[in-house]
Amino acid sequence: MNALQLDTVLLSKDRSCLEILDQTLLPGTIKVLHVSKIEDIWEAIKLLRVRGAPAIGVCAGYAIALTASRIETADSAVFCEEFMKQKTYLASSRPTAVNLFWALDRMEKTMRANLDKPVPEIKEILFAEAQNIRDEDVAISRSIGEIGFGLLKHGDGILTHCNAGTLATAKYGTATAPMYIAQEHGWTDFRVYCDETRPLLQGARLTAFELHNAGIDTTLICDNMASIMMKSGKINIVFVGCDRVTRNGDAANKIGTSGVAILAKHYGIPFYVCAPSSTIDMSLETGDQIPIEERAAEEVTEMWYKERMAPEGVKVFNPAFDVTDHSLITGIITEKGLCQAPYDKAFEALGIGK
Ligand code: MRU
């Protein structure tokens, strides 16, 4: 089974529900959920059944198209009002990945641009726009992959953190896209090291799963092993994904990413952030402004253990993301090109944020 053939989220053919691959069950079980109610879609995002910034954006686009299609009115003002309620609700599912808000804003813009049309027509336009978001995501990830592939050398050891893979997008992933493109070019002499990525193990459960199944030379390491791997010369380049990048190039990604970047700087290893332009939030100046999601204590104390592994009542701090300072980043690979400091100028030069 090649993970590239797995769809993270689709609209069902009869447009009655979303088909969401339940990533909380991977790698042991491949199960597609048929999710119809807006509350269940919200829950699927919140509980990381569908996760990864671009996939959350694709899911949000389909979700609002689906739920808006059920608004029973012929009055476009009433339609608009109900749409906005649904949008606000879906936007409350997770705070950090900007793709959620980006996709919902894009859907709102499409809705408003067509409010002069009959409501049934607006509904069709929204379905089409959601599909565009998904189709564009495949092309965007592929472009990031091609640019990232250009940075690889034969024999490289590549480190990645969390899952910025095909499971986090519509296809190819962002950080994994250069690996899939290298494979397409027939390269067999590169190795990938996946941080397991505590506390939710997206590196172990998802990245190791998808790369290993695709036949890529994959080694799983614990998060605290990255330093020894770098020191021993096994890592030549780091590719990570991101959930939100600010104007100055600070990048929020899964907790632990900034530590990897600090290590890479120490050992002189290039550290690249792979970011669709939809992940670049030009409305924020620096990473200090990015809202960081905090999650349940149980994810740290007991979720993956046969029995609880921390004393009852102990305090737990469980932020899901951290921000890597732009000074630690060698370059940000977008689908439009490779950006280097000063990042605000580089993003503007590529028309990002226009
Ligand atoms: O909490 P998650 O699993 O949604 O976090 C995912 C990450 O941090 C990814 O690295 C990021 O979204 C980039 S996905 C291409």
Short mmCIF file of C-alpha atoms and ligand atoms in Angstrom, two decimals:
data_model
loop_
_atom_site.label_atom_id
_atom_site.label_comp_id
_atom_site.label_asym_id
_atom_site.label_seq_id
_atom_site.Cartn_x
_atom_site.Cartn_y
_atom_site.Cartn_z
CA MET A 1 0.00 0.00 0.00
CA ASN A 2 1.38 3.36 -0.99
CA ALA A 3 0.28 6.18 1.29
CA LEU A 4 0.25 8.51 -1.73
CA GLN A 5 -2.93 6.68 -2.73
CA LEU A 6 -4.67 7.54 0.54
CA ASP A 7 -6.97 10.55 0.48
CA THR A 8 -6.96 12.60 3.68
CA VAL A 9 -10.33 14.20 3.02
CA LEU A 10 -12.79 14.13 0.14
CA LEU A 11 -16.35 15.20 -0.51
CA SER A 12 -18.50 12.11 -1.10
CA LYS A 13 -19.67 11.66 -4.69
CA ASP A 14 -23.31 12.26 -3.71
CA ARG A 15 -22.19 15.34 -1.73
CA SER A 16 -23.89 14.12 1.43
CA CYS A 17 -20.80 13.97 3.67
CA LEU A 18 -17.03 14.31 3.98
CA GLU A 19 -14.91 11.19 3.75
CA ILE A 20 -12.16 11.64 6.31
CA LEU A 21 -9.31 9.19 6.78
CA ASP A 22 -9.19 8.82 10.58
CA GLN A 23 -5.53 9.57 11.30
CA THR A 24 -5.94 8.86 15.01
CA LEU A 25 -6.15 5.16 14.09
CA LEU A 26 -3.02 5.05 11.93
CA PRO A 27 -0.83 3.16 11.38
CA GLY A 28 -2.77 0.12 12.62
CA THR A 29 -6.14 0.76 11.06
CA ILE A 30 -7.10 2.44 7.81
CA LYS A 31 -10.65 3.66 8.30
CA VAL A 32 -12.55 6.30 6.37
CA LEU A 33 -15.20 8.14 8.37
CA HIS A 34 -18.34 9.47 6.72
CA VAL A 35 -18.93 12.73 8.53
CA SER A 36 -21.96 14.80 7.79
CA LYS A 37 -22.95 17.04 10.72
CA ILE A 38 -21.04 20.28 11.24
CA GLU A 39 -20.38 19.33 14.89
CA ASP A 40 -18.78 16.05 13.77
CA ILE A 41 -16.57 17.83 11.24
CA TRP A 42 -15.50 20.30 13.96
CA GLU A 43 -14.70 17.35 16.23
CA ALA A 44 -12.72 15.57 13.46
CA ILE A 45 -10.49 18.65 13.14
CA LYS A 46 -10.21 19.20 16.90
CA LEU A 47 -9.29 15.57 17.61
CA LEU A 48 -6.78 15.44 14.73
CA ARG A 49 -8.69 12.83 12.73
CA VAL A 50 -7.82 15.20 9.90
CA ARG A 51 -4.76 17.33 10.65
CA GLY A 52 -1.77 19.07 9.12
CA ALA A 53 -2.19 22.68 8.05
CA PRO A 54 -2.99 22.24 4.32
CA ALA A 55 -5.32 19.26 4.93
CA ILE A 56 -7.18 21.26 7.58
CA GLY A 57 -7.65 24.00 4.94
CA VAL A 58 -8.96 21.51 2.37
CA CYS A 59 -11.30 20.02 4.97
CA ALA A 60 -12.57 23.47 5.97
CA GLY A 61 -13.33 24.35 2.34
CA TYR A 62 -15.32 21.17 1.77
CA ALA A 63 -16.97 21.50 5.19
CA ILE A 64 -18.40 24.96 4.63
CA ALA A 65 -19.51 24.07 1.09
CA LEU A 66 -21.32 21.03 2.48
CA THR A 67 -22.95 22.69 5.47
CA ALA A 68 -23.89 25.81 3.50
CA SER A 69 -25.57 23.62 0.87
CA ARG A 70 -28.10 22.67 3.55
CA ILE A 71 -29.14 26.22 4.39
CA GLU A 72 -32.80 26.29 3.49
CA THR A 73 -33.53 29.71 2.08
CA ALA A 74 -33.91 31.45 -1.23
CA ASP A 75 -32.91 34.76 0.35
CA SER A 76 -29.21 35.49 -0.20
CA ALA A 77 -29.01 37.78 2.85
CA VAL A 78 -30.30 34.98 5.09
CA PHE A 79 -27.91 32.56 3.34
CA CYS A 80 -25.01 34.90 4.02
CA GLU A 81 -25.95 35.24 7.70
CA GLU A 82 -26.18 31.47 8.20
CA PHE A 83 -22.95 30.90 6.27
CA MET A 84 -21.15 33.31 8.61
CA LYS A 85 -22.41 31.43 11.68
CA GLN A 86 -21.09 28.17 10.25
CA LYS A 87 -17.80 29.80 9.33
CA THR A 88 -17.28 31.16 12.87
CA TYR A 89 -18.03 27.76 14.35
CA LEU A 90 -15.65 25.84 12.06
CA ALA A 91 -12.93 28.45 12.66
CA SER A 92 -13.06 27.71 16.38
CA SER A 93 -11.86 24.12 15.93
CA ARG A 94 -8.08 24.80 16.08
CA PRO A 95 -6.17 28.09 16.49
CA THR A 96 -2.66 27.79 15.07
CA ALA A 97 -2.72 26.56 11.46
CA VAL A 98 -3.63 29.63 9.43
CA ASN A 99 -4.83 27.47 6.52
CA LEU A 100 -8.08 26.88 8.41
CA PHE A 101 -8.86 30.61 8.42
CA TRP A 102 -7.36 31.13 4.97
CA ALA A 103 -9.66 28.51 3.42
CA LEU A 104 -12.75 29.77 5.25
CA ASP A 105 -11.97 33.37 4.25
CA ARG A 106 -11.52 32.29 0.64
CA MET A 107 -14.90 30.54 0.72
CA GLU A 108 -16.52 33.62 2.27
CA LYS A 109 -15.00 35.84 -0.41
CA THR A 110 -16.38 33.53 -3.11
CA MET A 111 -19.80 33.54 -1.47
CA ARG A 112 -19.88 37.35 -1.22
CA ALA A 113 -18.70 37.82 -4.81
CA ASN A 114 -21.71 35.78 -5.97
CA LEU A 115 -24.44 37.03 -3.66
CA ASP A 116 -26.31 38.55 -6.61
CA LYS A 117 -26.95 35.04 -7.95
CA PRO A 118 -29.77 32.67 -6.90
CA VAL A 119 -28.92 30.70 -3.74
CA PRO A 120 -28.80 27.27 -5.49
CA GLU A 121 -26.19 28.70 -7.86
CA ILE A 122 -24.12 30.11 -4.98
CA LYS A 123 -24.14 26.65 -3.40
CA GLU A 124 -22.76 25.10 -6.61
CA ILE A 125 -20.07 27.78 -6.84
CA LEU A 126 -19.01 27.00 -3.26
CA PHE A 127 -18.68 23.30 -4.00
CA ALA A 128 -16.53 24.15 -7.03
CA GLU A 129 -14.34 26.50 -4.98
CA ALA A 130 -13.77 23.85 -2.31
CA GLN A 131 -12.69 21.45 -5.04
CA ASN A 132 -10.33 24.12 -6.42
CA ILE A 133 -8.69 24.45 -2.99
CA ARG A 134 -8.09 20.70 -2.92
CA ASP A 135 -6.81 20.47 -6.50
CA GLU A 136 -4.53 23.47 -6.04
CA ASP A 137 -3.09 21.88 -2.90
CA VAL A 138 -1.86 18.89 -4.92
CA ALA A 139 -0.14 21.17 -7.44
CA ILE A 140 1.31 23.40 -4.70
CA SER A 141 2.81 20.48 -2.80
CA ARG A 142 4.31 19.16 -6.01
CA SER A 143 5.95 22.51 -6.76
CA ILE A 144 7.38 22.67 -3.23
CA GLY A 145 8.68 19.14 -3.79
CA GLU A 146 10.41 20.09 -7.02
CA ILE A 147 12.13 23.08 -5.43
CA GLY A 148 13.13 21.02 -2.39
CA PHE A 149 14.40 18.21 -4.62
CA GLY A 150 16.78 20.72 -6.20
CA LEU A 151 18.40 21.14 -2.78
CA LEU A 152 19.09 17.43 -2.30
CA LYS A 153 22.34 15.58 -3.05
CA HIS A 154 22.76 11.90 -3.69
CA GLY A 155 23.40 10.06 -0.43
CA ASP A 156 21.79 12.71 1.77
CA GLY A 157 20.34 11.94 5.19
CA ILE A 158 17.19 14.03 5.68
CA LEU A 159 15.62 14.78 9.04
CA THR A 160 11.96 15.68 9.37
CA HIS A 161 9.74 16.43 12.36
CA CYS A 162 6.06 15.66 12.89
CA ASN A 163 4.10 14.84 9.74
CA ALA A 164 4.17 17.31 6.91
CA GLY A 165 3.51 14.42 4.57
CA THR A 166 0.87 13.37 2.12
CA LEU A 167 -1.36 12.78 5.17
CA ALA A 168 -1.10 16.46 6.08
CA THR A 169 -2.06 17.67 2.60
CA ALA A 170 -4.10 16.51 -0.38
CA LYS A 171 -1.03 14.73 -1.83
CA TYR A 172 2.80 14.64 -1.59
CA GLY A 173 3.00 16.65 1.64
CA THR A 174 5.24 19.66 1.94
CA ALA A 175 8.34 18.51 3.84
CA THR A 176 8.03 15.03 2.33
CA ALA A 177 7.36 16.24 -1.22
CA PRO A 178 11.10 16.52 -2.10
CA MET A 179 11.47 12.89 -1.00
CA TYR A 180 8.61 11.68 -3.17
CA ILE A 181 9.94 13.67 -6.12
CA ALA A 182 13.43 12.20 -5.56
CA GLN A 183 11.84 8.77 -5.62
CA GLU A 184 10.04 9.60 -8.86
CA HIS A 185 13.43 10.50 -10.34
CA GLY A 186 14.63 7.02 -9.42
CA TRP A 187 16.81 8.09 -6.49
CA THR A 188 17.30 5.26 -4.03
CA ASP A 189 20.35 6.52 -2.16
CA PHE A 190 18.84 8.97 0.32
CA ARG A 191 17.72 8.22 3.87
CA VAL A 192 15.00 9.85 5.92
CA TYR A 193 15.04 10.12 9.70
CA CYS A 194 11.68 10.82 11.33
CA ASP A 195 11.45 12.32 14.79
CA GLU A 196 8.69 10.44 16.58
CA THR A 197 7.29 13.82 17.66
CA ARG A 198 5.93 13.63 21.17
CA PRO A 199 3.31 13.85 22.48
CA LEU A 200 1.02 12.76 19.63
CA LEU A 201 3.60 10.76 17.71
CA GLN A 202 2.73 12.05 14.25
CA GLY A 203 6.30 11.29 13.19
CA ALA A 204 6.09 7.66 14.27
CA ARG A 205 2.47 6.97 13.43
CA LEU A 206 2.18 8.99 10.24
CA THR A 207 5.51 10.00 8.65
CA ALA A 208 7.27 6.69 9.27
CA PHE A 209 4.11 4.93 8.08
CA GLU A 210 3.74 6.82 4.83
CA LEU A 211 7.42 6.94 3.84
CA HIS A 212 8.09 3.32 4.76
CA ASN A 213 5.03 2.21 2.81
CA ALA A 214 6.19 4.22 -0.17
CA GLY A 215 9.45 2.26 -0.12
CA ILE A 216 11.65 5.15 1.04
CA ASP A 217 14.59 4.30 3.34
CA THR A 218 13.09 5.46 6.65
CA THR A 219 14.47 5.38 10.20
CA LEU A 220 12.42 6.40 13.20
CA ILE A 221 14.20 8.20 16.03
CA CYS A 222 13.01 9.65 19.33
CA ASP A 223 12.93 13.44 19.47
CA ASN A 224 15.92 13.54 21.82
CA MET A 225 18.11 11.64 19.33
CA ALA A 226 18.32 14.33 16.69
CA SER A 227 21.47 15.80 18.21
CA ILE A 228 23.49 12.58 18.14
CA MET A 229 22.35 11.91 14.57
CA MET A 230 23.51 15.36 13.50
CA LYS A 231 26.79 15.13 15.39
CA SER A 232 27.59 11.78 13.80
CA GLY A 233 27.12 13.25 10.32
CA LYS A 234 24.02 11.24 9.44
CA ILE A 235 21.89 14.30 8.75
CA ASN A 236 22.73 16.58 5.83
CA ILE A 237 19.53 18.59 5.52
CA VAL A 238 16.31 19.21 7.48
CA PHE A 239 12.88 19.70 5.92
CA VAL A 240 9.92 20.57 8.14
CA GLY A 241 6.40 21.78 7.47
CA CYS A 242 4.70 24.68 9.19
CA ASP A 243 1.35 25.87 10.44
CA ARG A 244 1.85 29.61 10.16
CA VAL A 245 4.69 31.84 8.98
CA THR A 246 4.76 35.55 9.83
CA ARG A 247 6.07 38.46 7.72
CA ASN A 248 9.54 38.24 9.26
CA GLY A 249 9.87 34.51 8.51
CA ASP A 250 9.20 33.16 12.02
CA ALA A 251 7.52 29.79 11.57
CA ALA A 252 5.14 27.94 13.90
CA ASN A 253 5.26 24.19 13.56
CA LYS A 254 4.71 21.13 15.74
CA ILE A 255 6.25 21.39 19.18
CA GLY A 256 9.94 20.50 19.08
CA THR A 257 10.64 22.04 15.68
CA SER A 258 12.49 25.04 17.13
CA GLY A 259 14.77 22.69 19.07
CA VAL A 260 15.61 20.86 15.86
CA ALA A 261 16.40 24.21 14.21
CA ILE A 262 18.71 25.23 17.06
CA LEU A 263 20.55 21.90 16.74
CA ALA A 264 20.81 22.25 12.97
CA LYS A 265 22.33 25.71 13.36
CA HIS A 266 24.81 24.36 15.92
CA TYR A 267 25.95 21.58 13.59
CA GLY A 268 25.87 23.74 10.43
CA ILE A 269 23.10 21.75 8.77
CA PRO A 270 20.69 23.55 6.41
CA PHE A 271 17.19 23.84 7.88
CA TYR A 272 14.33 24.42 5.42
CA VAL A 273 10.69 25.18 6.19
CA CYS A 274 8.27 24.01 3.50
CA ALA A 275 5.28 26.34 3.30
CA PRO A 276 2.46 26.72 0.82
CA SER A 277 1.84 30.44 0.39
CA SER A 278 -1.52 29.87 2.14
CA THR A 279 0.47 29.22 5.34
CA ILE A 280 2.17 32.62 5.20
CA ASP A 281 0.23 35.10 7.30
CA MET A 282 1.33 38.55 6.15
CA SER A 283 -1.05 40.12 8.68
CA LEU A 284 1.28 39.18 11.55
CA GLU A 285 4.71 40.77 11.97
CA THR A 286 6.44 38.19 14.17
CA GLY A 287 5.93 34.73 15.61
CA ASP A 288 5.11 36.17 19.04
CA GLN A 289 1.68 37.02 17.62
CA ILE A 290 0.83 33.44 16.59
CA PRO A 291 -1.80 31.82 18.86
CA ILE A 292 -0.38 28.56 20.17
CA GLU A 293 -2.79 25.72 20.80
CA GLU A 294 -2.60 23.98 24.17
CA ARG A 295 -3.97 20.48 24.37
CA ALA A 296 -5.17 18.03 26.99
CA ALA A 297 -2.77 16.78 29.68
CA GLU A 298 -3.74 13.16 28.94
CA GLU A 299 -1.88 13.35 25.62
CA VAL A 300 1.33 13.55 27.66
CA THR A 301 0.53 11.43 30.70
CA GLU A 302 -1.34 8.41 29.41
CA MET A 303 -2.52 8.41 25.82
CA TRP A 304 0.09 6.02 24.40
CA TYR A 305 0.82 3.92 27.46
CA LYS A 306 -0.74 0.71 28.79
CA GLU A 307 -1.04 2.52 32.08
CA ARG A 308 -0.65 6.13 33.18
CA MET A 309 3.03 7.19 33.20
CA ALA A 310 2.87 10.26 35.42
CA PRO A 311 1.70 10.77 38.96
CA GLU A 312 -1.95 11.68 39.39
CA GLY A 313 -2.37 15.40 39.88
CA VAL A 314 1.02 16.46 38.49
CA LYS A 315 0.91 19.69 36.50
CA VAL A 316 1.28 19.25 32.73
CA PHE A 317 2.09 21.84 30.07
CA ASN A 318 1.16 20.65 26.59
CA PRO A 319 1.58 23.27 23.85
CA ALA A 320 1.07 21.75 20.41
CA PHE A 321 3.36 24.14 18.52
CA ASP A 322 6.45 26.27 18.92
CA VAL A 323 7.86 29.08 16.83
CA THR A 324 11.20 28.77 15.07
CA ASP A 325 12.98 32.08 14.87
CA HIS A 326 13.63 33.22 11.30
CA SER A 327 17.35 33.53 12.09
CA LEU A 328 17.52 29.73 12.39
CA ILE A 329 15.89 29.08 9.02
CA THR A 330 18.07 28.61 5.93
CA GLY A 331 15.14 29.11 3.60
CA ILE A 332 11.37 28.86 3.27
CA ILE A 333 10.29 26.80 0.28
CA THR A 334 6.97 27.99 -1.14
CA GLU A 335 5.30 26.78 -4.32
CA LYS A 336 6.27 30.12 -5.87
CA GLY A 337 9.97 29.85 -5.09
CA LEU A 338 12.63 29.59 -2.40
CA CYS A 339 12.58 32.55 0.00
CA GLN A 340 15.53 33.70 2.06
CA ALA A 341 16.03 36.54 4.54
CA PRO A 342 14.87 39.22 4.61
CA TYR A 343 11.69 37.20 4.38
CA ASP A 344 9.17 40.04 4.16
CA LYS A 345 10.91 41.31 1.02
CA ALA A 346 11.21 37.78 -0.41
CA PHE A 347 7.49 37.07 0.15
CA GLU A 348 6.51 40.41 -1.40
CA ALA A 349 8.74 39.76 -4.40
CA LEU A 350 6.82 36.53 -5.05
CA GLY A 351 3.45 38.29 -4.69
CA ILE A 352 2.62 36.45 -1.46
CA GLY A 353 -0.06 38.19 0.58
CA LYS A 354 -1.42 40.21 -2.33
O1 MRU B 1 -1.14 19.04 15.19
P1 MRU B 1 -0.94 18.69 13.75
O2 MRU B 1 -0.71 17.23 13.52
O3 MRU B 1 -2.02 19.26 12.87
O4 MRU B 1 0.41 19.43 13.39
C1 MRU B 1 0.95 19.28 12.12
C2 MRU B 1 2.22 19.99 11.90
O5 MRU B 1 2.74 20.67 12.75
C3 MRU B 1 2.73 19.94 10.51
O6 MRU B 1 4.11 19.89 10.49
C4 MRU B 1 2.25 21.20 9.78
O7 MRU B 1 0.86 21.31 9.90
C5 MRU B 1 2.63 21.21 8.38
S1 MRU B 1 1.69 20.08 7.41
C6 MRU B 1 2.21 20.18 5.81
#
